[in-house]
Amino acid sequence: TDYPEEKVILPMDSQRMFRVFENLIINITKYAQEGSRVYINVINSTDKVEIALRNMAANEINFKVDEIMERFVRGDRARNTEGSGLGLAIAKSFVEIQGGELDIVVDGDLFKVIITFCKIH
């Protein structure tokens, strides 16, 4: 983890944000390469807060980033793991309802989720 020493305070719905982070952490534990590290960074700049979660995928990333956040779409259609396929879609909508953005970046087998909130001045 890498996060600022000072507190980062944003006006958020704590129940929705709990669901967002719960979903992202569950996905990491399900789909990360065994024995690999997970990185969580919080960057507190003057006008925004960025939260990034990164991990190495256990399976080949063979999906389009824009499709993975659609309801009922899973990254690996052959997966047998439990789940509704709603997690990332719900996480994205919960972030957007609160004025933020949730983006996914894929680089080889690196899977990165970036959540950004603008600060209210």
mmCIF file of N, CA, C and O in Angstrom, residues 11-24 87-99 102 115 117:
data_model
loop_
_atom_site.group_PDB
_atom_site.id
_atom_site.type_symbol
_atom_site.label_atom_id
_atom_site.label_comp_id
_atom_site.label_asym_id
_atom_site.label_seq_id
_atom_site.Cartn_x
_atom_site.Cartn_y
_atom_site.Cartn_z
ATOM 1 N N PRO A 11 -16.813 13.639 0.878
ATOM 2 C CA PRO A 11 -18.210 13.362 1.243
ATOM 3 C C PRO A 11 -18.732 12.182 0.420
ATOM 4 O O PRO A 11 -18.977 12.304 -0.776
ATOM 5 N N MET A 12 -18.854 11.015 1.045
ATOM 6 C CA MET A 12 -19.227 9.783 0.345
ATOM 7 C C MET A 12 -20.338 9.061 1.097
ATOM 8 O O MET A 12 -20.528 9.263 2.284
ATOM 9 N N ASP A 13 -20.990 8.180 0.386
ATOM 10 C CA ASP A 13 -21.939 7.248 0.980
ATOM 11 C C ASP A 13 -21.111 6.038 1.422
ATOM 12 O O ASP A 13 -20.628 5.269 0.581
ATOM 13 N N SER A 14 -20.944 5.875 2.721
ATOM 14 C CA SER A 14 -20.044 4.839 3.230
ATOM 15 C C SER A 14 -20.501 3.430 2.862
ATOM 16 O O SER A 14 -19.673 2.562 2.590
ATOM 17 N N GLN A 15 -21.809 3.179 2.829
ATOM 18 C CA GLN A 15 -22.294 1.844 2.467
ATOM 19 C C GLN A 15 -21.979 1.524 1.008
ATOM 20 O O GLN A 15 -21.558 0.410 0.691
ATOM 21 N N ARG A 16 -22.176 2.481 0.128
ATOM 22 C CA ARG A 16 -21.866 2.244 -1.288
ATOM 23 C C ARG A 16 -20.370 2.053 -1.493
ATOM 24 O O ARG A 16 -19.943 1.175 -2.244
ATOM 25 N N MET A 17 -19.554 2.868 -0.839
ATOM 26 C CA MET A 17 -18.115 2.733 -1.022
ATOM 27 C C MET A 17 -17.600 1.436 -0.408
ATOM 28 O O MET A 17 -16.678 0.823 -0.943
ATOM 29 N N PHE A 18 -18.212 0.989 0.680
ATOM 30 C CA PHE A 18 -17.851 -0.311 1.231
ATOM 31 C C PHE A 18 -18.092 -1.392 0.180
ATOM 32 O O PHE A 18 -17.246 -2.257 -0.039
ATOM 33 N N ARG A 19 -19.253 -1.340 -0.496
ATOM 34 C CA ARG A 19 -19.579 -2.326 -1.536
ATOM 35 C C ARG A 19 -18.588 -2.257 -2.693
ATOM 36 O O ARG A 19 -18.202 -3.276 -3.251
ATOM 37 N N VAL A 20 -18.175 -1.055 -3.079
ATOM 38 C CA VAL A 20 -17.207 -0.892 -4.164
ATOM 39 C C VAL A 20 -15.901 -1.596 -3.798
ATOM 40 O O VAL A 20 -15.395 -2.434 -4.557
ATOM 41 N N PHE A 21 -15.355 -1.268 -2.635
ATOM 42 C CA PHE A 21 -14.071 -1.844 -2.243
ATOM 43 C C PHE A 21 -14.192 -3.331 -1.925
ATOM 44 O O PHE A 21 -13.277 -4.104 -2.226
ATOM 45 N N GLU A 22 -15.308 -3.733 -1.344
ATOM 46 C CA GLU A 22 -15.528 -5.159 -1.093
ATOM 47 C C GLU A 22 -15.483 -5.936 -2.406
ATOM 48 O O GLU A 22 -14.812 -6.956 -2.523
ATOM 49 N N ASN A 23 -16.181 -5.442 -3.417
ATOM 50 C CA ASN A 23 -16.195 -6.123 -4.709
ATOM 51 C C ASN A 23 -14.807 -6.181 -5.332
ATOM 52 O O ASN A 23 -14.382 -7.229 -5.821
ATOM 53 N N LEU A 24 -14.084 -5.084 -5.299
ATOM 54 C CA LEU A 24 -12.761 -5.049 -5.912
ATOM 55 C C LEU A 24 -11.791 -5.991 -5.198
ATOM 56 O O LEU A 24 -11.036 -6.713 -5.847
ATOM 57 N N GLY A 87 -20.703 -7.316 -10.350
ATOM 58 C CA GLY A 87 -19.813 -6.604 -9.444
ATOM 59 C C GLY A 87 -19.200 -5.330 -9.970
ATOM 60 O O GLY A 87 -19.341 -4.272 -9.370
ATOM 61 N N LEU A 88 -18.506 -5.399 -11.092
ATOM 62 C CA LEU A 88 -17.848 -4.195 -11.613
ATOM 63 C C LEU A 88 -18.860 -3.175 -12.119
ATOM 64 O O LEU A 88 -18.644 -1.975 -11.986
ATOM 65 N N ALA A 89 -19.970 -3.636 -12.677
ATOM 66 C CA ALA A 89 -21.017 -2.711 -13.144
ATOM 67 C C ALA A 89 -21.598 -1.940 -11.959
ATOM 68 O O ALA A 89 -21.800 -0.729 -12.029
ATOM 69 N N ILE A 90 -21.859 -2.651 -10.869
ATOM 70 C CA ILE A 90 -22.403 -1.993 -9.674
ATOM 71 C C ILE A 90 -21.359 -1.055 -9.071
ATOM 72 O O ILE A 90 -21.669 0.082 -8.709
ATOM 73 N N ALA A 91 -20.109 -1.512 -8.972
ATOM 74 C CA ALA A 91 -19.048 -0.663 -8.428
ATOM 75 C C ALA A 91 -18.929 0.621 -9.239
ATOM 76 O O ALA A 91 -18.855 1.717 -8.678
ATOM 77 N N LYS A 92 -18.932 0.489 -10.559
ATOM 78 C CA LYS A 92 -18.833 1.670 -11.431
ATOM 79 C C LYS A 92 -20.010 2.608 -11.199
ATOM 80 O O LYS A 92 -19.832 3.815 -11.054
ATOM 81 N N SER A 93 -21.223 2.062 -11.123
ATOM 82 C CA SER A 93 -22.392 2.923 -10.935
ATOM 83 C C SER A 93 -22.369 3.598 -9.565
ATOM 84 O O SER A 93 -22.722 4.775 -9.445
ATOM 85 N N PHE A 94 -21.931 2.894 -8.502
ATOM 86 C CA PHE A 94 -21.849 3.492 -7.175
ATOM 87 C C PHE A 94 -20.826 4.628 -7.138
ATOM 88 O O PHE A 94 -21.036 5.634 -6.471
ATOM 89 N N VAL A 95 -19.721 4.469 -7.845
ATOM 90 C CA VAL A 95 -18.716 5.535 -7.910
ATOM 91 C C VAL A 95 -19.266 6.726 -8.698
ATOM 92 O O VAL A 95 -19.160 7.873 -8.268
ATOM 93 N N GLU A 96 -19.901 6.454 -9.837
ATOM 94 C CA GLU A 96 -20.421 7.532 -10.679
ATOM 95 C C GLU A 96 -21.559 8.298 -10.013
ATOM 96 O O GLU A 96 -21.660 9.517 -10.163
ATOM 97 N N ILE A 97 -22.412 7.607 -9.255
ATOM 98 C CA ILE A 97 -23.500 8.269 -8.529
ATOM 99 C C ILE A 97 -22.947 9.334 -7.591
ATOM 100 O O ILE A 97 -23.582 10.346 -7.346
ATOM 101 N N GLN A 98 -21.740 9.112 -7.098
ATOM 102 C CA GLN A 98 -21.120 10.043 -6.163
ATOM 103 C C GLN A 98 -20.180 11.029 -6.858
ATOM 104 O O GLN A 98 -19.377 11.695 -6.215
ATOM 105 N N GLY A 99 -20.263 11.103 -8.178
ATOM 106 C CA GLY A 99 -19.492 12.085 -8.927
ATOM 107 C C GLY A 99 -18.087 11.647 -9.303
ATOM 108 O O GLY A 99 -17.300 12.452 -9.777
ATOM 109 N N LEU A 102 -14.686 5.384 -12.456
ATOM 110 C CA LEU A 102 -14.008 4.111 -12.253
ATOM 111 C C LEU A 102 -13.558 3.637 -13.620
ATOM 112 O O LEU A 102 -14.378 3.458 -14.508
ATOM 113 N N ILE A 115 -9.963 4.592 -9.419
ATOM 114 C CA ILE A 115 -11.140 5.345 -8.994
ATOM 115 C C ILE A 115 -10.682 6.770 -8.743
ATOM 116 O O ILE A 115 -9.706 7.004 -8.005
ATOM 117 N N PHE A 117 -11.958 10.770 -7.726
ATOM 118 C CA PHE A 117 -12.959 11.716 -7.236
ATOM 119 C C PHE A 117 -12.346 13.107 -7.249
ATOM 120 O O PHE A 117 -11.225 13.291 -6.769
#
